[in-house]
Coordinates of C-alpha atoms in Angstrom, one line a residue:
M25 CA -69.3 81.9 54.7
N26 CA -70.9 78.5 54.7
G27 CA -68.4 77.3 52.1
A28 CA -65.4 78.4 54.2
K29 CA -66.8 76.7 57.3
K30 CA -67.4 73.5 55.3
R31 CA -63.8 73.5 54.0
K32 CA -62.5 74.0 57.5
V33 CA -64.5 71.1 58.8
D34 CA -63.3 68.9 55.9
R35 CA -59.7 69.8 56.6
E36 CA -60.2 69.1 60.3
C37 CA -61.9 65.8 59.7
R38 CA -59.5 64.5 57.1
V39 CA -56.1 65.2 58.8
F40 CA -54.8 63.7 62.1
N41 CA -53.0 66.3 64.1
K42 CA -49.7 64.8 65.4
E43 CA -50.0 67.1 68.5
W44 CA -53.0 65.0 69.6
T45 CA -50.6 62.0 70.3
T46 CA -48.9 63.8 73.2
K47 CA -51.9 65.9 74.3
Y48 CA -54.7 63.2 74.2
L49 CA -52.6 60.0 73.8
F50 CA -54.2 59.2 70.4
T51 CA -52.6 57.8 67.2
E52 CA -53.7 57.3 63.6
H53 CA -54.1 53.7 62.4
R54 CA -55.8 52.8 59.1
S55 CA -57.5 56.2 58.7
T56 CA -58.9 55.9 62.2
A57 CA -58.0 57.6 65.5
V58 CA -57.0 55.0 68.1
C59 CA -56.7 55.6 71.9
L60 CA -53.3 54.5 73.1
I61 CA -54.6 53.8 76.6
C62 CA -57.8 51.7 75.9
Q63 CA -57.4 51.2 72.1
E64 CA -60.9 52.4 71.4
T65 CA -61.4 54.1 68.1
V66 CA -62.8 57.5 67.0
A67 CA -63.9 57.4 63.4
V68 CA -63.8 61.2 62.8
F69 CA -60.5 63.1 63.0
K70 CA -62.1 65.9 65.0
E71 CA -60.4 67.4 68.1
Y72 CA -63.6 67.8 70.0
N73 CA -64.4 64.1 69.8
I74 CA -60.9 63.0 70.7
S75 CA -60.6 65.4 73.6
R76 CA -64.0 64.4 74.9
H77 CA -63.0 60.7 74.9
F78 CA -59.8 61.6 76.8
A79 CA -61.5 63.9 79.3
T80 CA -64.4 61.4 79.9
K81 CA -62.4 58.2 80.3
H82 CA -58.8 59.1 81.1
A83 CA -58.9 62.5 82.7
N84 CA -56.5 61.6 85.6
Y85 CA -54.1 59.5 83.4
A86 CA -50.5 60.7 83.7
S87 CA -51.7 64.0 85.1
N88 CA -48.5 64.5 87.1
Q89 CA -46.2 63.9 84.1
S90 CA -44.1 66.6 82.5
T91 CA -44.4 67.3 78.8
K92 CA -41.2 65.2 78.0
E93 CA -42.4 62.3 80.2
R94 CA -45.8 62.5 78.5
E95 CA -44.1 62.4 75.1
A96 CA -42.0 59.4 76.1
N97 CA -45.1 57.6 77.5
A98 CA -47.0 58.2 74.3
Q99 CA -44.2 56.8 72.2
R100 CA -44.0 53.7 74.4
L101 CA -47.7 53.1 74.1
A102 CA -47.6 53.7 70.4
A103 CA -44.8 51.2 70.0
N104 CA -46.7 48.6 72.1
L105 CA -49.8 49.1 69.9
Q106 CA -47.7 48.7 66.7
A107 CA -46.2 45.5 68.1
Q108 CA -49.6 44.1 68.9
Q109 CA -50.8 44.9 65.4
N110 CA -47.8 43.4 63.8
F111 CA -48.2 40.2 65.8
F112 CA -51.9 40.1 64.9
H113 CA -51.2 40.5 61.2
R114 CA -48.4 37.9 61.3
Q115 CA -50.8 35.4 63.0
T116 CA -53.5 36.2 60.5
A117 CA -51.2 35.8 57.6
I118 CA -49.9 32.5 58.9
H119 CA -53.5 31.3 59.4
E120 CA -54.5 32.4 55.9
S121 CA -51.4 30.6 54.5
S122 CA -52.2 27.4 56.4
T123 CA -55.8 27.6 55.1
K124 CA -54.6 28.1 51.5
A125 CA -52.2 25.2 51.9
S126 CA -55.0 23.1 53.2
F127 CA -57.1 23.9 50.1
M128 CA -54.2 23.2 47.7
L129 CA -53.4 19.8 49.3
S130 CA -57.1 18.8 49.4
F131 CA -57.2 19.7 45.6
K132 CA -54.1 17.5 45.1
L133 CA -55.7 14.5 47.0
A134 CA -58.9 14.7 44.9
K135 CA -57.0 15.3 41.7
A136 CA -55.0 12.1 42.3
S137 CA -58.1 10.1 43.3
K138 CA -56.8 9.5 46.8
P139 CA -59.1 8.8 49.7
L140 CA -60.0 12.1 51.4
S141 CA -59.0 10.6 54.8
E142 CA -55.4 10.4 53.6
G143 CA -55.0 14.1 54.4
E144 CA -54.1 13.2 58.0
F145 CA -51.4 10.8 56.9
L146 CA -50.1 13.5 54.5
K147 CA -49.9 16.0 57.3
E148 CA -48.1 13.5 59.5
C149 CA -45.5 13.0 56.8
M150 CA -45.0 16.7 56.3
V151 CA -44.6 17.4 60.0
E152 CA -42.1 14.6 60.4
T153 CA -40.2 15.8 57.4
A154 CA -40.2 19.4 58.5
G155 CA -38.8 18.3 61.9
V156 CA -35.8 17.0 60.1
L157 CA -35.3 19.5 57.3
C158 CA -36.5 22.8 58.9
P159 CA -37.3 22.3 62.6
E160 CA -38.0 26.1 63.0
S161 CA -41.0 25.7 60.6
K162 CA -42.4 22.6 62.1
D163 CA -45.2 24.5 63.9
K164 CA -46.4 26.0 60.6
F165 CA -46.9 22.5 59.0
D166 CA -48.6 21.4 62.2
K167 CA -51.2 24.1 61.8
I168 CA -52.4 22.9 58.4
S169 CA -55.8 21.3 58.9
L170 CA -56.2 18.1 56.9
S171 CA -58.7 16.1 58.8
R172 CA -61.1 14.0 56.8
R173 CA -64.0 16.4 57.5
T174 CA -61.9 19.4 56.7
V175 CA -60.6 17.9 53.4
T176 CA -64.2 17.0 52.5
R177 CA -65.4 20.6 53.1
R178 CA -62.4 21.9 51.1
V179 CA -63.3 19.6 48.2
E180 CA -66.9 20.8 48.2
L181 CA -65.8 24.5 48.1
I182 CA -63.3 23.8 45.3
D183 CA -66.0 22.1 43.4
E184 CA -68.3 25.2 43.9
D185 CA -65.4 27.5 42.7
I186 CA -64.7 25.5 39.5
T187 CA -68.5 25.3 38.8
S188 CA -68.9 29.0 39.2
D189 CA -65.9 29.7 36.9
L190 CA -67.4 27.3 34.3
N191 CA -70.8 29.1 34.6
K192 CA -69.1 32.4 33.9
K193 CA -67.4 31.0 30.8
A194 CA -70.6 29.4 29.6
E195 CA -72.3 32.8 29.5
S196 CA -70.0 33.8 26.6
F197 CA -70.5 30.6 24.6
T198 CA -71.7 31.3 21.1
L199 CA -72.0 27.5 20.5
Y200 CA -71.5 24.4 22.6
S201 CA -71.5 20.6 22.4
L202 CA -72.2 17.8 24.8
A203 CA -70.5 14.4 25.2
L204 CA -72.7 11.8 27.0
D205 CA -72.0 8.3 28.2
E206 CA -73.8 6.1 30.7
S207 CA -72.3 3.2 32.7
N208 CA -72.8 1.5 36.0
D209 CA -70.6 2.0 39.1
V210 CA -69.5 -0.6 41.6
K211 CA -73.0 -0.5 43.3
D212 CA -74.7 -1.1 39.9
T213 CA -76.1 2.4 39.9
A214 CA -76.4 3.9 36.4
Q215 CA -74.3 7.0 36.2
L216 CA -74.7 9.5 33.3
L217 CA -71.6 11.6 32.7
I218 CA -71.9 14.8 30.7
F219 CA -69.0 16.9 29.4
I220 CA -69.4 20.3 27.7
R221 CA -67.3 21.9 25.0
G222 CA -68.0 25.5 24.3
I223 CA -66.5 28.2 22.1
N224 CA -66.8 32.0 22.4
N225 CA -66.4 34.9 20.0
T226 CA -62.6 35.0 20.5
F227 CA -62.5 31.2 19.7
E228 CA -61.4 30.3 23.2
I229 CA -62.4 26.7 23.7
T230 CA -63.6 25.4 27.1
E231 CA -63.8 21.6 27.5
E232 CA -65.0 20.6 31.0
F233 CA -66.9 18.1 33.1
L234 CA -70.5 19.3 33.4
T235 CA -72.1 16.9 35.8
M236 CA -72.7 13.3 36.8
E237 CA -76.4 12.3 37.1
S238 CA -77.3 9.1 39.1
L239 CA -80.2 7.1 37.6
K240 CA -81.6 5.1 40.4
G241 CA -84.5 3.6 38.4
K242 CA -85.0 3.1 34.6
T243 CA -82.6 4.5 32.0
R244 CA -85.0 5.1 29.1
G245 CA -84.4 7.8 26.6
E246 CA -87.0 10.0 28.3
D247 CA -85.3 9.5 31.7
L248 CA -82.0 10.6 30.3
Y249 CA -83.5 13.5 28.5
D250 CA -85.2 14.8 31.7
R251 CA -81.7 14.8 33.4
V252 CA -79.9 16.4 30.6
S253 CA -82.7 19.0 30.2
A254 CA -82.5 19.9 33.9
V255 CA -78.8 20.4 33.7
I256 CA -79.0 22.6 30.6
E257 CA -81.7 24.8 32.1
N258 CA -79.9 25.0 35.4
M259 CA -76.8 26.3 33.6
K260 CA -79.0 28.7 31.7
L261 CA -77.6 27.5 28.4
P262 CA -79.8 28.3 25.4
W263 CA -80.9 25.2 23.5
S264 CA -80.5 27.2 20.3
K265 CA -76.7 27.3 20.8
L266 CA -76.4 23.5 21.1
I267 CA -74.6 22.4 17.9
N268 CA -73.5 18.8 18.6
V269 CA -74.1 15.7 20.9
T270 CA -71.7 12.8 20.8
T271 CA -72.5 9.5 22.5
D272 CA -71.3 5.9 22.7
G273 CA -74.2 4.8 20.5
S274 CA -76.3 2.9 23.0
P275 CA -80.0 2.5 22.0
N276 CA -81.5 4.6 24.9
L277 CA -79.4 7.5 23.6
T278 CA -79.8 7.1 19.9
G279 CA -83.3 5.6 19.5
K280 CA -84.9 7.1 16.3
N281 CA -88.3 7.7 17.9
V282 CA -88.0 7.9 21.7
G283 CA -84.2 8.1 22.3
L284 CA -82.5 11.0 24.0
L285 CA -81.1 12.4 20.7
R286 CA -84.5 12.6 19.1
R287 CA -85.9 14.5 22.0
I288 CA -83.0 16.9 22.1
Q289 CA -83.4 17.6 18.3
N290 CA -87.1 18.4 18.8
K291 CA -86.3 20.7 21.7
V292 CA -83.6 22.6 19.7
K293 CA -86.0 22.9 16.7
D294 CA -88.7 24.4 19.0
E295 CA -86.3 27.3 19.9
N296 CA -84.5 27.6 16.5
P297 CA -86.2 25.9 13.5
D298 CA -83.0 26.6 11.4
Q299 CA -80.6 24.9 13.8
D300 CA -79.6 21.3 13.1
V301 CA -77.9 19.3 15.8
I302 CA -75.0 17.2 14.6
F303 CA -75.2 13.8 16.3
L304 CA -71.9 11.8 16.3
H305 CA -71.1 8.3 17.5
C306 CA -67.8 8.3 19.4
I307 CA -65.0 7.9 16.9
I308 CA -62.9 5.7 19.2
H309 CA -65.8 3.4 20.1
Q310 CA -66.7 2.9 16.4
E311 CA -63.1 2.0 15.6
S312 CA -63.2 -0.6 18.3
L313 CA -66.5 -2.0 17.0
C314 CA -65.1 -2.4 13.4
K315 CA -62.6 -5.1 14.5
S316 CA -65.4 -7.6 15.1
V317 CA -65.9 -8.1 11.4
L318 CA -62.5 -9.7 11.1
Q319 CA -64.0 -12.9 12.6
L320 CA -60.8 -13.8 14.4
N321 CA -62.4 -15.4 17.5
H322 CA -60.8 -18.7 16.6
V323 CA -57.4 -16.9 17.2
V324 CA -58.4 -14.6 20.0
N325 CA -59.9 -17.2 22.3
P326 CA -57.0 -19.7 22.3
V327 CA -54.5 -16.9 22.9
V328 CA -56.5 -15.5 25.8
K329 CA -57.0 -19.0 27.2
L330 CA -53.2 -19.6 26.9
V331 CA -52.3 -16.4 28.7
N332 CA -54.8 -17.1 31.5
F333 CA -53.5 -20.7 31.8
I334 CA -50.0 -19.4 32.5
R335 CA -50.8 -16.2 34.5
A336 CA -53.9 -17.2 36.5
R337 CA -52.0 -19.9 38.6
G338 CA -49.3 -18.6 40.9
L339 CA -47.0 -21.6 40.7
Q340 CA -47.2 -21.9 36.9
H341 CA -46.7 -18.2 36.5
R342 CA -43.5 -18.3 38.7
Q343 CA -42.2 -21.3 36.8
F344 CA -42.8 -19.6 33.5
I345 CA -41.0 -16.4 34.5
T346 CA -38.0 -18.6 35.7
F347 CA -38.1 -20.5 32.4
L348 CA -37.9 -17.2 30.5
E349 CA -35.0 -16.0 32.6
E350 CA -33.1 -19.2 31.9
S351 CA -34.0 -19.0 28.2
D352 CA -32.4 -15.5 28.0
T353 CA -35.4 -14.0 26.1
D354 CA -36.1 -10.3 25.6
H355 CA -39.3 -10.5 27.6
Q356 CA -39.7 -11.6 31.2
D357 CA -43.5 -12.2 31.2
L358 CA -46.7 -12.4 29.3
L359 CA -49.2 -9.5 29.3
Y360 CA -52.8 -9.8 30.5
H361 CA -55.7 -9.0 28.1
S362 CA -58.3 -6.6 29.4
H363 CA -61.7 -6.9 27.8
V364 CA -62.5 -3.3 29.0
R365 CA -59.4 -1.9 27.2
W366 CA -59.3 -3.9 23.9
L367 CA -56.2 -2.0 22.9
S368 CA -54.3 -4.4 25.1
L369 CA -55.3 -7.3 22.9
G370 CA -52.8 -6.2 20.2
K371 CA -50.0 -5.9 22.7
V372 CA -50.9 -9.4 24.1
F373 CA -50.8 -10.9 20.6
Q374 CA -47.4 -9.3 19.9
R375 CA -45.9 -10.6 23.1
V376 CA -47.4 -14.2 22.7
W377 CA -46.1 -14.3 19.1
E378 CA -42.6 -13.3 20.1
L379 CA -42.6 -15.9 22.9
K380 CA -44.4 -18.7 21.1
E381 CA -41.3 -20.9 20.9
E382 CA -40.7 -20.5 24.7
I383 CA -44.3 -21.0 25.5
G384 CA -44.4 -24.3 23.4
A385 CA -41.3 -25.6 25.2
F386 CA -42.8 -24.6 28.6
L387 CA -46.0 -26.5 27.9
E388 CA -44.0 -29.5 26.9
L389 CA -42.3 -29.4 30.3
L390 CA -45.6 -29.3 32.0
R391 CA -47.0 -32.0 29.6
K392 CA -49.8 -29.6 28.7
A393 CA -49.0 -29.1 25.0
G394 CA -52.0 -31.2 24.1
E395 CA -54.3 -28.7 25.6
F396 CA -53.1 -26.1 23.0
P397 CA -52.9 -27.9 19.7
E398 CA -53.2 -24.6 17.9
L399 CA -49.5 -23.8 18.5
S400 CA -48.5 -26.6 16.2
N401 CA -51.2 -25.9 13.6
K402 CA -49.6 -24.1 10.6
S403 CA -52.9 -22.7 9.3
W404 CA -53.8 -21.3 12.7
L405 CA -50.4 -19.8 13.2
C406 CA -50.8 -18.1 9.8
D407 CA -54.1 -16.5 11.0
F408 CA -52.4 -15.6 14.2
A409 CA -49.6 -13.8 12.4
F410 CA -52.2 -11.9 10.3
A411 CA -54.0 -10.9 13.5
V412 CA -50.8 -9.7 15.1
D413 CA -50.1 -7.4 12.2
I414 CA -53.6 -6.0 11.6
F415 CA -54.1 -5.4 15.4
S416 CA -50.8 -3.6 15.5
H417 CA -52.0 -1.2 12.7
M418 CA -55.3 -0.7 14.5
N419 CA -53.4 0.0 17.8
E420 CA -51.5 2.7 16.0
L421 CA -54.7 4.3 14.8
N422 CA -56.2 4.0 18.3
V423 CA -53.3 5.8 19.9
K424 CA -53.6 8.6 17.4
L425 CA -57.3 9.0 18.2
Q426 CA -56.7 9.2 21.9
G427 CA -54.4 12.2 21.7
K428 CA -55.4 15.2 23.7
D429 CA -56.5 18.6 22.4
Q430 CA -57.4 17.4 18.9
F431 CA -60.0 18.8 16.7
V432 CA -62.6 16.5 15.1
H433 CA -61.2 17.0 11.6
D434 CA -57.7 15.9 12.8
M435 CA -59.1 12.7 14.2
Y436 CA -61.3 12.0 11.2
T437 CA -58.2 12.6 8.9
N438 CA -56.5 9.7 10.7
V439 CA -59.6 7.5 10.1
K440 CA -59.7 8.4 6.4
A441 CA -56.0 7.6 6.1
F442 CA -56.5 4.3 7.8
K443 CA -59.3 3.4 5.3
S444 CA -56.9 4.2 2.5
K445 CA -54.3 2.0 4.1
L446 CA -56.7 -0.9 4.3
A447 CA -57.5 -0.7 0.6
F448 CA -53.7 -0.5 0.0
F449 CA -53.0 -3.4 2.3
S450 CA -55.6 -5.5 0.5
R451 CA -54.1 -4.9 -3.0
Q452 CA -50.6 -5.6 -1.7
I453 CA -51.4 -8.8 0.0
L454 CA -53.4 -10.0 -3.0
N455 CA -50.2 -9.5 -5.0
K456 CA -48.3 -11.5 -2.2
L457 CA -46.5 -8.4 -1.0
F458 CA -46.2 -8.4 2.8
T459 CA -44.2 -5.2 3.3
H460 CA -46.5 -3.9 6.0
F461 CA -47.3 -7.3 7.5
P462 CA -43.9 -8.3 8.8
T463 CA -45.1 -11.0 11.1
L464 CA -47.1 -12.7 8.3
A465 CA -44.2 -12.4 5.9
T466 CA -42.1 -14.8 8.1
L467 CA -44.4 -17.7 7.2
E468 CA -44.3 -19.7 4.0
E469 CA -48.0 -20.5 4.3
A470 CA -48.9 -16.8 3.9
G471 CA -48.9 -17.0 0.1
A472 CA -51.6 -19.7 0.1
N473 CA -54.0 -17.5 2.1
V474 CA -53.6 -14.1 0.4
K475 CA -57.2 -14.2 -1.0
K476 CA -58.7 -14.8 2.4
Y477 CA -56.7 -12.0 4.1
S478 CA -57.4 -9.6 1.2
E479 CA -61.1 -10.2 1.6
S480 CA -60.9 -9.7 5.4
L481 CA -59.2 -6.3 4.8
D482 CA -61.9 -5.4 2.3
V483 CA -64.6 -6.3 4.8
L484 CA -62.9 -4.2 7.4
H485 CA -62.7 -1.3 5.0
R486 CA -66.4 -1.5 4.3
E487 CA -67.2 -1.6 8.0
F488 CA -65.1 1.5 8.6
C489 CA -67.1 3.3 5.8
R490 CA -70.4 2.2 7.3
H491 CA -69.6 3.1 10.9
F492 CA -68.1 6.5 10.0
S493 CA -70.9 7.6 7.7
D494 CA -72.0 10.4 10.2
F495 CA -68.5 11.9 9.9
E496 CA -68.5 11.5 6.2
K497 CA -71.6 13.7 5.9
I498 CA -69.7 16.7 7.3
D499 CA -66.3 16.0 5.9
K500 CA -66.6 18.9 3.4
S501 CA -67.1 21.3 6.2
F502 CA -64.1 19.7 8.0
Q503 CA -61.9 20.3 4.9
L504 CA -63.2 23.9 4.4
V505 CA -62.3 24.9 8.0
A506 CA -59.0 22.9 8.1
C507 CA -57.8 24.0 4.7
P508 CA -59.6 27.2 3.6
L509 CA -56.7 28.4 1.3
S510 CA -57.0 25.3 -0.9
Q511 CA -60.8 25.2 -1.2
D512 CA -62.5 26.0 -4.5
P513 CA -64.9 28.9 -3.9
E514 CA -67.2 27.7 -6.7
T515 CA -67.9 24.4 -4.9
A516 CA -68.2 26.0 -1.5
P517 CA -71.6 27.0 0.1
E518 CA -72.9 30.2 -1.5
E519 CA -72.6 32.3 1.7
L520 CA -68.9 31.4 2.0
Q521 CA -67.8 31.9 -1.6
L522 CA -66.9 35.6 -1.6
E523 CA -65.3 35.3 1.9
L524 CA -63.1 32.5 0.6
I525 CA -62.0 34.6 -2.3
D526 CA -61.1 37.5 0.0
L527 CA -59.2 35.2 2.3
Q528 CA -57.3 33.5 -0.4
S529 CA -56.3 36.8 -2.0
D530 CA -54.9 38.3 1.2
P531 CA -51.1 37.5 1.6
V532 CA -51.1 38.6 5.3
L533 CA -53.9 36.2 6.1
K534 CA -52.1 33.4 4.3
E535 CA -49.1 34.0 6.5
K536 CA -51.2 34.0 9.6
F537 CA -52.8 30.7 8.6
N538 CA -49.4 29.1 8.4
S539 CA -48.1 30.5 11.7
L540 CA -51.1 30.4 14.0
K541 CA -53.1 27.6 15.6
L542 CA -56.4 27.1 13.8
N543 CA -58.7 28.6 16.4
D544 CA -56.3 31.6 16.8
F545 CA -56.3 32.1 13.1
Y546 CA -60.1 32.3 12.9
A547 CA -60.2 34.6 15.9
S548 CA -57.9 37.0 14.0
L549 CA -60.4 37.3 11.1
G550 CA -62.6 40.4 11.1
K551 CA -66.1 39.8 12.3
E552 CA -67.5 42.2 9.6
V553 CA -65.5 40.8 6.7
F554 CA -65.7 37.1 7.4
P555 CA -68.9 36.5 9.5
N556 CA -70.0 33.3 7.8
L557 CA -66.6 31.7 7.7
R558 CA -66.1 32.4 11.4
R559 CA -69.5 30.9 12.2
T560 CA -68.7 27.8 10.1
A561 CA -65.3 27.4 11.9
Q562 CA -67.0 27.8 15.3
K563 CA -69.4 25.0 14.5
M564 CA -66.6 22.6 13.5
L565 CA -64.2 23.5 16.2
A566 CA -66.9 23.1 18.9
L567 CA -67.6 19.5 18.0
F568 CA -66.9 16.6 20.3
S569 CA -65.3 13.8 18.3
S570 CA -65.5 11.1 21.0
T571 CA -66.6 10.2 24.5
Y572 CA -62.9 9.7 25.5
L573 CA -63.3 12.2 28.3
C574 CA -66.3 10.2 29.7
E575 CA -64.3 7.0 29.5
Q576 CA -61.4 8.7 31.4
A577 CA -63.9 10.0 34.0
Y578 CA -65.4 6.4 34.4
S579 CA -61.9 5.2 35.2
V580 CA -61.6 7.9 37.9
M581 CA -65.0 6.9 39.2
N582 CA -64.1 3.3 39.5
I583 CA -60.9 4.2 41.4
N584 CA -62.8 6.4 43.8
K585 CA -65.9 4.4 44.2
A586 CA -64.3 1.0 44.5
S587 CA -65.5 -2.0 46.6
H588 CA -63.7 -0.6 49.7
R589 CA -65.0 2.9 49.1
S590 CA -68.5 2.1 47.9
K591 CA -70.2 4.4 50.4
L592 CA -68.9 7.6 48.8
T593 CA -71.9 9.8 48.2
D594 CA -72.9 10.9 44.7
Q595 CA -72.3 14.6 45.7
H596 CA -68.7 13.9 46.8
L597 CA -68.1 11.6 43.8
R598 CA -69.3 14.4 41.5
S599 CA -66.9 16.9 43.2
I600 CA -64.0 14.5 42.8
L601 CA -64.7 13.8 39.2
R602 CA -64.9 17.6 38.5
I603 CA -61.5 18.2 40.2
A604 CA -59.8 15.2 38.7
T605 CA -60.8 16.2 35.1
T606 CA -60.8 20.0 35.2
K607 CA -58.4 22.2 33.2
L608 CA -59.5 25.2 35.2
N609 CA -57.4 26.6 38.1
P610 CA -59.2 27.2 41.4
D611 CA -58.7 30.6 43.0
F612 CA -57.0 29.3 46.2
D613 CA -56.6 32.9 47.7
A614 CA -60.4 33.5 47.4
L615 CA -61.1 30.0 48.7
A616 CA -58.8 30.5 51.7
K617 CA -60.7 33.7 52.7
K618 CA -64.0 31.9 52.2
G619 CA -62.7 29.1 54.3
E620 CA -61.7 31.5 57.0
Q621 CA -65.1 33.2 57.0
Q622 CA -66.8 29.8 57.4
H623 CA -64.4 28.9 60.2
C624 CA -65.2 32.1 62.0
S625 CA -69.0 31.6 61.5
H626 CA -68.7 28.2 63.1

């Protein structure tokens, strides 16, 4: 009896009876009974509750109407309610779309390092354009909020969303690496930039900006360690999973006794005595340092002085451009050399060499040729030609090292190839063969200086070997991961020998290796069959080869915190750096809802 009564109540509570619309002027909306007269709701579909509401509040409503009139009145009220709901939903949808657009445009502004106050100018442009192209939609563009304060709030929320996404990914990291670099901003505040590169069990690699730490006081190794340690613990990253730290090689980072790296190694050893952290010196920075052994300042300084003489004075610069136009040369101007980006030096040298005849004639016109006697010195010109060619080769290497999404072993392969080229160049030049030094080959004096240039190349080769000794130590691991099919199992580490034999004997895996990306290939290997090989691959693929990401971030920082924007707070600068460098995609739909909730709370 109780069961039958319960089923009757359930049926009554779950189903809205259509007769109640005419009888009590109620309708169903979103699983709720709604009064068509006052639009109050009754949560339970129960006739007693609905009839009581009608009898209590609307007893005399339409009491004189016939049944047909009452039906028509109920339909009219239901249509009005539906129209109101549709209007409300349209307005809500428009508002949510406007908020989403506001987040997307704020993201674009920060990504492009534009001042956050430019949102208002951006909106003005959109509204004016909409007025011309689609006047009927102009109001929609006008509702997008892009005031400076709004854009700032949007950037903060986007930063929080990306950080939350990164934290979730970090939970699955099996190993991770850090890239650290420290430099001063326009206000001479030391800023420590930290990037993280993590790898999970499926060999998905995440490479993201971790944080920017402002160092207001001293920048000793212990000060840097305190900041890095706080960041790692705040992210809840186990020290035992830290496999590598790559820096620019500054003493406060690499000091043997009190530097940051020594403290990190001790911390990792405390948690996992078997874990050795691989410390690397930025591969691009080392390549740049190597060029100093060439001792070409006697060439570099006059060339830079010459370029500055022509370009630094407006009148002379204009006269020089006019002179080149009249001379019908292939180039219209000289290039500036930037000491920050030494790569430009090779391009400057190439341009000056190609225009040396025109430059000499121009100096004669100005009667300034005496200030640059080097241009008529055959011995100096020979050294200049050698510098043009060797800097050109080093530029090619530098461009290869700056490529995106490269693994460490790929970059080190380019360095090893360049070392072999240097030895090859030295032997060729000693035999008076200038095949790969085309500029030097144009001078008759080159043959008399072959011993000097050969020795310079030998010195450069030794400097490369010295600087890249940290990479040389792990080169065997690089080769094992990059080319597992060609490795001799007998010379491999004991724990990898049997796994290598299994791998090299499997034709299916051989085909996969040739067709898949390296990290996808190792992800396809069975965890039970190749555990040690997978672990070794994870170590090598998780390494940071350079602080190139840090250097890029510093460029973004200098654009955003320039002399005319020096009051940008560290918090907002950190948010902009994260947005400008991230590969993650913010969830704009979730952000729009969050923005709406905050707006409502205000």
